[in-house]
Amino acid sequence: MIPGRSSGRPDRPGAALANEVEGYLLLRAERDQARLEATALCARLPWLTTAQAEDLSRHYVEQRLGLTRQALQVTADRAHRLRAEYEARHAVLRRTLLKWHAACASLVLTAAGTAGTGLYVLAR
């Protein structure tokens, strides 16, 4: 894990509460928007009785929130898959980089050792 990066878990005690409040507010906003749309739909159907309009509104809001929940779940699932893919690729790249650094360090040490030995032989 990279320091300073979010691991999906809140690091601060208040972060969990902030995330929960944010989710609640987003749900409320979505529900309010669905109710406004349901009201607009019922206004275009003037022949509905009050009970029918309320029933239609309730069904519309439930359907809309269900669709929103599905869309958010698909997005969250995709984000988790992408994160796993990126973390796996990052691990491979880190291992490759470490191998290259180790190889370069070995080369430098070998060259330094060879040069030192050569200088020792020439100085004798």
mmCIF file of C-alpha atoms in Angstrom, residues 22-95:
data_model
loop_
_atom_site.group_PDB
_atom_site.id
_atom_site.type_symbol
_atom_site.label_atom_id
_atom_site.label_comp_id
_atom_site.label_asym_id
_atom_site.label_seq_id
_atom_site.Cartn_x
_atom_site.Cartn_y
_atom_site.Cartn_z
ATOM 1 C CA GLU A 22 -22.550 11.730 2.922
ATOM 2 C CA GLY A 23 -24.265 8.508 1.827
ATOM 3 C CA TYR A 24 -27.388 9.464 3.744
ATOM 4 C CA LEU A 25 -27.486 12.905 2.144
ATOM 5 C CA LEU A 26 -26.957 11.475 -1.339
ATOM 6 C CA LEU A 27 -29.789 8.990 -0.762
ATOM 7 C CA ARG A 28 -32.071 11.782 0.448
ATOM 8 C CA ALA A 29 -31.260 13.898 -2.600
ATOM 9 C CA GLU A 30 -31.935 10.957 -4.918
ATOM 10 C CA ARG A 31 -35.230 10.185 -3.162
ATOM 11 C CA ASP A 32 -36.296 13.861 -3.345
ATOM 12 C CA GLN A 33 -35.455 13.966 -7.068
ATOM 13 C CA ALA A 34 -37.446 10.766 -7.651
ATOM 14 C CA ARG A 35 -40.423 12.244 -5.794
ATOM 15 C CA LEU A 36 -40.263 15.402 -7.912
ATOM 16 C CA GLU A 37 -40.241 13.298 -11.065
ATOM 17 C CA ALA A 38 -43.141 11.197 -9.779
ATOM 18 C CA THR A 39 -45.122 14.347 -9.005
ATOM 19 C CA ALA A 40 -44.428 15.686 -12.506
ATOM 20 C CA LEU A 41 -45.518 12.373 -14.010
ATOM 21 C CA CYS A 42 -48.759 12.345 -12.045
ATOM 22 C CA ALA A 43 -49.432 15.982 -13.019
ATOM 23 C CA ARG A 44 -49.406 14.890 -16.680
ATOM 24 C CA LEU A 45 -52.069 12.298 -15.859
ATOM 25 C CA PRO A 46 -54.958 14.420 -14.564
ATOM 26 C CA TRP A 47 -57.499 11.571 -14.712
ATOM 27 C CA LEU A 48 -55.789 9.707 -11.836
ATOM 28 C CA THR A 49 -57.527 9.771 -8.490
ATOM 29 C CA THR A 50 -55.531 10.949 -5.476
ATOM 30 C CA ALA A 51 -55.066 7.356 -4.299
ATOM 31 C CA GLN A 52 -53.942 6.243 -7.753
ATOM 32 C CA ALA A 53 -51.507 9.153 -8.033
ATOM 33 C CA GLU A 54 -50.042 8.343 -4.606
ATOM 34 C CA ASP A 55 -49.738 4.670 -5.540
ATOM 35 C CA LEU A 56 -48.085 5.529 -8.873
ATOM 36 C CA SER A 57 -45.706 7.933 -7.115
ATOM 37 C CA ARG A 58 -44.760 5.322 -4.545
ATOM 38 C CA HIS A 59 -44.080 2.707 -7.230
ATOM 39 C CA TYR A 60 -42.106 5.193 -9.328
ATOM 40 C CA VAL A 61 -39.911 6.207 -6.377
ATOM 41 C CA GLU A 62 -39.284 2.556 -5.425
ATOM 42 C CA GLN A 63 -38.421 1.666 -9.036
ATOM 43 C CA ARG A 64 -36.143 4.677 -9.437
ATOM 44 C CA LEU A 65 -34.287 4.013 -6.164
ATOM 45 C CA GLY A 66 -33.889 0.348 -7.143
ATOM 46 C CA LEU A 67 -32.379 1.320 -10.480
ATOM 47 C CA THR A 68 -30.080 3.823 -8.779
ATOM 48 C CA ARG A 69 -28.980 1.167 -6.289
ATOM 49 C CA GLN A 70 -28.229 -1.255 -9.146
ATOM 50 C CA ALA A 71 -26.249 1.361 -11.059
ATOM 51 C CA LEU A 72 -24.222 2.255 -7.980
ATOM 52 C CA GLN A 73 -23.560 -1.421 -7.229
ATOM 53 C CA VAL A 74 -22.323 -2.021 -10.790
ATOM 54 C CA THR A 75 -20.062 1.023 -10.500
ATOM 55 C CA ALA A 76 -18.731 -0.067 -7.101
ATOM 56 C CA ASP A 77 -18.089 -3.613 -8.341
ATOM 57 C CA ARG A 78 -16.210 -2.269 -11.361
ATOM 58 C CA ALA A 79 -14.165 0.032 -9.133
ATOM 59 C CA HIS A 80 -13.193 -2.922 -6.908
ATOM 60 C CA ARG A 81 -12.176 -4.996 -9.944
ATOM 61 C CA LEU A 82 -10.127 -2.129 -11.373
ATOM 62 C CA ARG A 83 -8.443 -1.540 -8.023
ATOM 63 C CA ALA A 84 -7.479 -5.217 -7.810
ATOM 64 C CA GLU A 85 -6.133 -5.124 -11.376
ATOM 65 C CA TYR A 86 -4.134 -1.949 -10.736
ATOM 66 C CA GLU A 87 -2.725 -3.264 -7.458
ATOM 67 C CA ALA A 88 -1.662 -6.519 -9.149
ATOM 68 C CA ARG A 89 -0.010 -4.606 -11.998
ATOM 69 C CA HIS A 90 1.667 -2.262 -9.521
ATOM 70 C CA ALA A 91 3.101 -5.246 -7.618
ATOM 71 C CA VAL A 92 4.502 -6.720 -10.844
ATOM 72 C CA LEU A 93 6.061 -3.388 -11.805
ATOM 73 C CA ARG A 94 7.602 -2.979 -8.336
ATOM 74 C CA ARG A 95 9.124 -6.471 -8.503
#
